[in-house]
Short mmCIF file of C-alpha atoms and ligand atoms in Angstrom, two decimals:
data_model
loop_
_atom_site.label_atom_id
_atom_site.label_comp_id
_atom_site.label_asym_id
_atom_site.label_seq_id
_atom_site.Cartn_x
_atom_site.Cartn_y
_atom_site.Cartn_z
CA MET A 1 -21.83 -5.37 4.00
CA LYS A 2 -19.60 -3.36 6.30
CA PRO A 3 -16.27 -2.31 4.76
CA ILE A 4 -13.14 -3.88 6.25
CA LEU A 5 -11.60 -0.50 6.48
CA GLU A 6 -12.47 3.10 5.85
CA ALA A 7 -9.93 5.90 5.80
CA LYS A 8 -11.60 9.23 6.39
CA ASP A 9 -9.69 12.43 5.65
CA LEU A 10 -6.56 10.78 6.87
CA THR A 11 -3.74 13.29 7.32
CA LYS A 12 -0.16 13.00 8.53
CA VAL A 13 2.11 15.98 9.00
CA PHE A 14 5.85 15.59 9.45
CA PHE A 15 8.30 18.32 10.31
CA ARG A 16 11.72 18.24 8.76
CA GLY A 17 14.92 20.17 9.18
CA SER A 18 16.20 22.04 12.21
CA LEU A 19 14.06 23.63 14.84
CA LEU A 20 14.51 27.10 13.36
CA ALA A 21 14.19 26.19 9.71
CA ARG A 22 11.80 23.38 9.62
CA ASP A 23 9.51 22.39 6.79
CA ARG A 24 6.04 21.14 7.35
CA ILE A 25 5.41 18.20 5.05
CA VAL A 26 1.87 16.92 4.67
CA ALA A 27 2.93 13.39 3.82
CA VAL A 28 -0.68 12.23 3.69
CA ASP A 29 -3.23 14.91 2.91
CA ASN A 30 -6.92 14.25 3.53
CA VAL A 31 -6.85 10.77 2.08
CA SER A 32 -10.17 8.93 2.05
CA PHE A 33 -10.97 5.49 0.68
CA THR A 34 -13.02 2.42 1.49
CA MET A 35 -11.95 -1.22 1.31
CA ASN A 36 -14.18 -4.25 1.22
CA ARG A 37 -13.68 -7.91 1.91
CA GLY A 38 -12.49 -9.97 -1.02
CA GLU A 39 -11.12 -6.88 -2.70
CA ILE A 40 -7.62 -5.86 -3.62
CA PHE A 41 -7.28 -2.11 -3.27
CA THR A 42 -4.11 -0.59 -4.69
CA LEU A 43 -2.30 2.53 -3.57
CA ALA A 44 0.06 3.43 -6.38
CA GLY A 45 2.50 6.22 -7.01
CA GLU A 46 6.19 6.88 -7.21
CA SER A 47 8.49 6.75 -4.24
CA GLY A 48 7.87 9.40 -1.57
CA CYS A 49 4.17 9.99 -2.22
CA GLY A 50 2.94 8.83 1.20
CA LYS A 51 1.97 5.19 0.56
CA THR A 52 3.92 3.68 3.43
CA THR A 53 2.74 6.40 5.80
CA VAL A 54 -0.88 5.43 5.02
CA ALA A 55 -0.01 1.78 5.74
CA ARG A 56 1.74 2.65 9.00
CA MET A 57 -1.27 4.60 10.24
CA ILE A 58 -3.59 1.71 9.44
CA LEU A 59 -1.27 -0.64 11.33
CA GLY A 60 -1.23 1.67 14.33
CA PHE A 61 2.53 2.36 14.03
CA GLU A 62 1.89 6.01 13.35
CA GLU A 63 -0.76 8.27 14.84
CA PRO A 64 -2.75 10.28 12.27
CA THR A 65 -2.43 14.06 12.67
CA SER A 66 -6.13 14.26 11.81
CA GLY A 67 -8.81 12.16 10.24
CA GLU A 68 -9.71 8.65 11.22
CA ILE A 69 -9.55 5.02 10.32
CA VAL A 70 -12.68 2.99 10.85
CA TYR A 71 -11.97 -0.72 11.13
CA GLU A 72 -14.47 -3.47 10.48
CA ASN A 73 -14.41 -4.53 14.09
CA GLU A 74 -14.88 -1.03 15.43
CA GLN A 75 -15.77 -1.76 19.05
CA GLU A 76 -12.52 -3.58 19.71
CA ARG A 77 -10.12 -0.97 18.55
CA LYS A 78 -9.89 1.05 21.75
CA ASP A 79 -6.83 -0.82 22.89
CA LYS A 80 -4.13 0.20 20.40
CA GLU A 81 -1.97 -2.78 21.19
CA LYS A 82 -4.71 -5.08 20.14
CA VAL A 83 -5.30 -3.51 16.77
CA TRP A 84 -3.29 -6.13 14.94
CA PHE A 85 -4.99 -9.05 16.55
CA SER A 86 -8.55 -7.92 17.06
CA GLN A 87 -8.75 -6.36 13.66
CA ARG A 88 -6.86 -9.24 12.18
CA ILE A 89 -4.64 -7.02 10.09
CA GLN A 90 -1.27 -8.31 9.01
CA ALA A 91 1.48 -6.81 6.92
CA VAL A 92 4.12 -7.90 4.47
CA PHE A 93 6.91 -5.46 3.71
CA GLN A 94 9.17 -4.67 0.82
CA ASN A 95 12.45 -6.20 1.88
CA PRO A 96 12.19 -9.77 3.17
CA PHE A 97 15.86 -9.68 4.16
CA GLU A 98 15.06 -6.90 6.62
CA THR A 99 12.06 -8.74 8.02
CA PHE A 100 14.18 -11.68 9.11
CA ASN A 101 17.26 -11.45 11.32
CA PRO A 102 20.06 -13.31 9.49
CA LEU A 103 21.25 -14.94 12.72
CA ARG A 104 17.90 -16.35 13.64
CA LYS A 105 16.26 -19.46 12.24
CA VAL A 106 13.26 -18.62 10.13
CA GLU A 107 10.94 -21.05 11.93
CA GLY A 108 11.50 -18.99 15.09
CA TYR A 109 9.35 -16.22 13.63
CA LEU A 110 6.54 -18.62 12.89
CA PHE A 111 6.56 -20.20 16.34
CA GLU A 112 6.74 -16.76 17.90
CA THR A 113 3.53 -15.68 16.18
CA VAL A 114 1.82 -18.89 17.25
CA ARG A 115 2.91 -18.22 20.83
CA ASN A 116 2.02 -14.53 20.85
CA TYR A 117 -1.49 -15.20 19.69
CA GLN A 118 -1.84 -18.51 21.53
CA LEU A 119 -2.79 -20.32 18.38
CA ALA A 120 -1.76 -23.81 19.49
CA GLN A 121 -1.79 -25.92 22.67
CA ASN A 122 1.46 -27.73 22.09
CA ARG A 123 4.39 -27.95 19.70
CA ALA A 124 2.85 -30.62 17.53
CA ASP A 125 -0.24 -28.49 16.97
CA ALA A 126 1.95 -25.49 16.25
CA VAL A 127 3.94 -27.42 13.64
CA GLU A 128 0.75 -28.60 12.02
CA LEU A 129 -0.67 -25.08 11.84
CA ILE A 130 2.60 -23.66 10.50
CA ASP A 131 2.84 -26.43 7.91
CA GLN A 132 -0.70 -25.73 6.80
CA LYS A 133 0.00 -22.01 6.29
CA LEU A 134 3.30 -22.71 4.54
CA ALA A 135 1.41 -25.07 2.23
CA ALA A 136 -0.91 -22.18 1.36
CA VAL A 137 2.10 -20.31 -0.04
CA GLY A 138 3.60 -23.33 -1.78
CA LEU A 139 6.10 -24.37 0.91
CA SER A 140 6.18 -26.88 3.74
CA TYR A 141 7.47 -27.00 7.30
CA GLN A 142 10.06 -29.53 6.24
CA GLU A 143 11.57 -27.08 3.78
CA VAL A 144 11.83 -24.38 6.42
CA GLU A 145 12.85 -26.32 9.52
CA GLY A 146 16.31 -25.55 10.89
CA ARG A 147 17.19 -23.07 8.17
CA TYR A 148 18.45 -19.49 8.30
CA PRO A 149 17.25 -16.57 6.10
CA SER A 150 20.39 -16.73 3.93
CA GLU A 151 19.40 -20.24 2.83
CA PHE A 152 16.29 -18.91 1.11
CA SER A 153 15.75 -16.74 -1.94
CA GLY A 154 14.01 -13.38 -1.59
CA GLY A 155 10.89 -14.87 -3.14
CA GLN A 156 10.85 -17.77 -0.67
CA LEU A 157 11.33 -15.42 2.27
CA GLN A 158 8.50 -13.26 1.03
CA ARG A 159 6.30 -16.36 0.90
CA ILE A 160 7.30 -17.27 4.44
CA SER A 161 6.49 -13.76 5.52
CA ILE A 162 3.03 -14.13 3.92
CA ALA A 163 2.59 -17.54 5.63
CA ARG A 164 3.36 -15.92 8.95
CA ALA A 165 0.72 -13.27 8.25
CA LEU A 166 -1.79 -16.02 7.44
CA LEU A 167 -1.32 -17.67 10.83
CA ILE A 168 -3.87 -15.42 12.46
CA ASP A 169 -6.37 -15.64 9.57
CA PRO A 170 -6.23 -11.94 8.79
CA SER A 171 -9.22 -10.26 7.26
CA LEU A 172 -6.94 -7.58 5.87
CA LEU A 173 -3.44 -8.00 4.54
CA ILE A 174 -1.29 -4.95 3.89
CA ALA A 175 1.35 -5.63 1.29
CA ASP A 176 3.79 -2.72 0.97
CA GLU A 177 5.79 -3.12 -2.23
CA PRO A 178 5.90 -6.88 -1.63
CA VAL A 179 7.41 -7.81 -4.97
CA SER A 180 9.61 -4.88 -5.82
CA MET A 181 12.73 -6.58 -4.46
CA VAL A 182 11.87 -10.03 -5.71
CA ASP A 183 13.28 -11.45 -8.94
CA ALA A 184 11.07 -10.70 -11.90
CA SER A 185 10.88 -14.40 -12.72
CA ILE A 186 9.00 -15.23 -9.55
CA ARG A 187 7.20 -11.95 -9.10
CA MET A 188 4.10 -13.21 -10.86
CA SER A 189 3.86 -16.29 -8.68
CA ILE A 190 3.62 -14.07 -5.60
CA VAL A 191 1.18 -11.75 -7.30
CA ASN A 192 -0.95 -14.80 -8.17
CA LEU A 193 -0.74 -15.87 -4.56
CA PHE A 194 -2.41 -12.60 -3.56
CA ARG A 195 -5.21 -13.30 -6.02
CA ARG A 196 -5.70 -16.72 -4.52
CA LEU A 197 -5.81 -15.32 -0.98
CA ARG A 198 -8.42 -12.85 -2.10
CA ASP A 199 -10.53 -15.45 -3.87
CA GLU A 200 -10.18 -18.41 -1.53
CA LEU A 201 -10.03 -16.66 1.82
CA ASN A 202 -12.12 -13.62 0.90
CA MET A 203 -9.37 -11.47 2.33
CA GLY A 204 -9.05 -7.77 1.72
CA ILE A 205 -5.62 -6.79 0.47
CA LEU A 206 -4.15 -3.30 0.47
CA TYR A 207 -1.58 -3.60 -2.27
CA ILE A 208 1.00 -0.84 -2.29
CA THR A 209 3.15 -0.47 -5.35
CA HIS A 210 4.84 1.80 -7.84
CA ASP A 211 4.26 -0.81 -10.54
CA LEU A 212 1.11 -0.26 -12.55
CA ALA A 213 1.38 -3.56 -14.39
CA THR A 214 0.88 -5.71 -11.30
CA ALA A 215 -1.63 -3.18 -9.99
CA TYR A 216 -3.67 -3.58 -13.15
CA TYR A 217 -3.55 -7.33 -12.93
CA LEU A 218 -4.49 -7.48 -9.24
CA SER A 219 -6.73 -4.68 -8.19
CA GLY A 220 -10.37 -3.86 -8.15
CA GLN A 221 -10.02 -0.24 -7.08
CA ILE A 222 -6.90 1.86 -7.39
CA ALA A 223 -5.87 5.19 -5.88
CA ILE A 224 -3.05 7.08 -7.57
CA MET A 225 -1.13 9.15 -5.06
CA PHE A 226 1.17 12.09 -5.56
CA ARG A 227 2.87 14.00 -2.73
CA GLY A 228 0.34 13.05 -0.12
CA ASN A 229 -2.77 13.40 -2.26
CA ILE A 230 -5.00 10.96 -4.04
CA MET A 231 -4.99 12.40 -7.56
CA GLU A 232 -7.30 9.82 -9.12
CA MET A 233 -9.27 6.93 -7.70
CA GLY A 234 -11.71 4.40 -9.11
CA PRO A 235 -11.99 0.97 -10.74
CA VAL A 236 -8.56 -0.04 -12.04
CA GLN A 237 -9.76 -0.71 -15.56
CA GLU A 238 -11.13 2.82 -15.90
CA VAL A 239 -8.30 4.62 -14.12
CA LEU A 240 -5.46 2.91 -15.97
CA MET A 241 -7.04 2.42 -19.39
CA ASN A 242 -8.76 5.78 -19.56
CA PRO A 243 -6.85 8.01 -17.13
CA ARG A 244 -8.32 11.44 -16.49
CA HIS A 245 -5.59 12.98 -14.39
CA PRO A 246 -2.48 14.21 -16.22
CA TYR A 247 -0.37 12.54 -13.54
CA THR A 248 -1.97 9.15 -14.14
CA GLN A 249 -1.51 9.69 -17.88
CA LEU A 250 2.18 10.38 -17.33
CA LEU A 251 2.64 7.48 -14.94
CA ARG A 252 1.09 5.10 -17.38
CA GLU A 253 3.62 6.01 -20.02
CA SER A 254 6.59 5.41 -17.76
CA ILE A 255 6.86 1.68 -17.44
CA PRO A 256 8.91 0.91 -14.36
CA GLU A 257 11.91 -1.32 -14.65
CA ALA A 258 13.45 -3.81 -12.29
CA ASP A 259 15.18 -1.35 -9.98
CA PRO A 260 12.32 0.24 -8.11
CA ASP A 261 13.44 3.72 -7.30
CA ARG A 262 15.98 5.29 -9.57
CA LYS A 263 15.06 4.02 -13.00
CA TRP A 264 11.44 4.60 -12.28
CA GLN A 265 11.97 8.23 -11.44
CA GLY A 266 14.36 8.60 -14.30
CA ARG A 267 11.60 7.91 -16.77
CA ILE A 268 9.36 10.70 -15.60
CA SER A 269 11.04 14.04 -15.74
CA ILE A 270 11.50 15.49 -12.34
CA ALA A 271 11.46 19.24 -12.52
CA GLU A 272 11.57 19.81 -8.81
CA THR A 273 12.71 17.94 -5.79
CA GLU A 274 10.30 15.97 -3.67
CA GLN A 275 10.65 18.58 -0.94
CA GLU A 276 9.71 21.42 -3.26
CA GLU A 277 6.71 19.53 -4.51
CA TYR A 278 5.49 18.85 -1.01
CA LEU A 279 5.79 22.54 -0.18
CA ARG A 280 3.91 23.74 -3.27
CA GLN A 281 0.97 26.06 -2.70
CA GLY A 282 -1.43 24.91 -5.40
CA CYS A 283 -1.57 21.51 -7.07
CA LYS A 284 1.48 19.48 -6.02
CA PHE A 285 1.86 18.26 -9.58
CA ALA A 286 1.83 21.72 -11.19
CA GLY A 287 5.61 21.80 -11.62
CA ARG A 288 5.61 18.72 -13.83
CA CYS A 289 2.17 18.81 -15.37
CA PRO A 290 2.06 19.10 -19.17
CA LYS A 291 -1.40 20.69 -18.88
CA VAL A 292 -0.60 23.16 -16.13
CA MET A 293 -2.74 26.30 -15.99
CA GLU A 294 -2.30 29.52 -14.02
CA ILE A 295 -4.82 28.47 -11.36
CA CYS A 296 -2.90 25.25 -10.65
CA LYS A 297 0.04 27.19 -9.30
CA ASN A 298 -1.80 28.80 -6.45
CA GLN A 299 -5.03 26.95 -5.79
CA VAL A 300 -5.36 23.37 -4.62
CA PRO A 301 -7.90 21.61 -6.86
CA ASP A 302 -10.98 20.03 -5.36
CA THR A 303 -11.64 16.37 -5.93
CA VAL A 304 -14.51 16.03 -8.41
CA LEU A 305 -16.37 13.00 -9.69
CA VAL A 306 -15.84 12.41 -13.39
CA ASP A 307 -17.96 9.46 -14.58
CA GLY A 308 -17.74 8.08 -11.08
CA ILE A 309 -13.95 8.46 -10.91
CA HIS A 310 -12.47 10.74 -8.24
CA VAL A 311 -10.17 13.25 -9.90
CA LYS A 312 -8.25 16.00 -8.13
CA CYS A 313 -7.53 18.35 -11.03
CA HIS A 314 -8.56 21.82 -12.16
CA LEU A 315 -9.11 20.53 -15.71
CA TYR A 316 -12.34 18.98 -14.55
CA LYS A 317 -13.62 21.94 -12.62
CA GLY A 318 -17.08 23.05 -13.60
CA THR A 319 -20.51 21.59 -13.76
CA ALA A 320 -20.42 19.19 -16.71
CA SER A 321 -17.67 17.06 -15.26
CA GLU A 322 -19.43 16.71 -11.98
CA VAL A 323 -22.55 15.28 -13.55
CA GLU A 324 -22.42 11.54 -13.65
CA GLY A 325 -22.51 10.07 -17.12
CA VAL A 326 -21.22 13.13 -18.93
CA ARG A 327 -17.73 12.41 -20.09
CA ALA A 328 -15.50 15.34 -19.41
CA LYS A 329 -12.57 15.69 -21.75
CA PRO A 330 -9.36 17.31 -20.68
CA VAL A 331 -8.82 20.59 -22.54
N1 ADP B 1 9.04 9.68 10.18
C1 ADP B 1 9.14 10.58 9.22
N2 ADP B 1 9.61 11.81 9.48
C2 ADP B 1 9.68 12.76 8.51
N3 ADP B 1 9.31 12.57 7.24
C3 ADP B 1 8.82 11.36 6.91
C4 ADP B 1 8.71 10.29 7.88
N4 ADP B 1 8.21 9.19 7.26
C5 ADP B 1 8.00 9.56 5.97
N5 ADP B 1 8.37 10.84 5.76
C6 ADP B 1 8.27 11.59 4.50
O1 ADP B 1 6.93 11.52 4.06
C7 ADP B 1 6.89 11.41 2.65
C8 ADP B 1 6.11 10.16 2.28
O2 ADP B 1 6.89 9.04 2.64
P1 ADP B 1 6.42 7.53 2.48
O3 ADP B 1 5.08 7.39 3.12
O4 ADP B 1 7.49 6.65 2.93
O5 ADP B 1 6.25 7.43 0.89
P2 ADP B 1 6.23 6.13 -0.07
O6 ADP B 1 5.95 4.94 0.75
O7 ADP B 1 5.15 6.46 -1.06
O8 ADP B 1 7.57 6.10 -0.72
C9 ADP B 1 8.32 11.41 2.16
O9 ADP B 1 8.68 12.72 1.81
C10 ADP B 1 9.07 10.97 3.39
O10 ADP B 1 10.40 11.46 3.36
MG1 MG B 2 7.07 3.15 0.87
#
């Protein structure tokens, strides 16, 4: 079966600073992965590793510097404006309070999508369709009608945002940190909703998170990113239970807490700033890696296959590790 989406050597370069002293940041560096229908694929990594930039390129908000994205419905993607509709890709973002204008009734967003995509002939049909999609996320039109964003909790707004995405029957849903700003008590109900969408609608979901616990619970495949690079990628069970890359090993030990950014970073020692890491010559992780070797400081490691897992690390250089079935052990 054709994949829903294939990212091939996807690269995005940003320039930062003034014209005379500007830094070239490779925010996404030759990232490749394949997503299938009915699969939840996770991009995980701490803040500032390039996850959102990958999502924005898939959504057509950002042009890749190089590389390409092959969508399931390839022949229709010529017209950029139509990417969302023809490819049936929808997105849910981190902060539901930013998605919805506080001065605008929430139902307005739902009717707007129905109108934009001409999903109904009249208002009654529109209400029926909206009610049906709200029911899929555990709400109803009655609960939403006439109300403003401030009258809902973050979790409810996130559900409404998912219901809006469902209106066009997406084949691929991109969920960028969808639960990191939602109360822990209802986080699992949203995470379970993603599982249901995968199972019942055979949807592909690109789940973006810094939280390995929900990633473990949800995903089939996982890619661990660090400063633009996929450091390790493979089936979630293997990658998280038996991590090969020192970065994955470190990440696994730092259990994130409620506040997404600061506490999370506080648990892993940060020896350098994000900027310095992006500008590193060799392996981006060399400055923090407990297993750093001389070669890591000046040579970018290749990605090798270790028991079918993609690992970008000099520890696995050499023939044995590249042979399938031979378990390479880190030295
Ligand atoms: N439009 C932009 N211009 C310059 N730098 C950017 C831009 N968008 C993102 N970046 C930088 O690219 C890196 C990756 O960012 P991002 O994709 O948002 O990471 P994540 O979603 O993993 O936190 C960061 O260093 C960020 O500051
Ligand atoms: Mg992000």
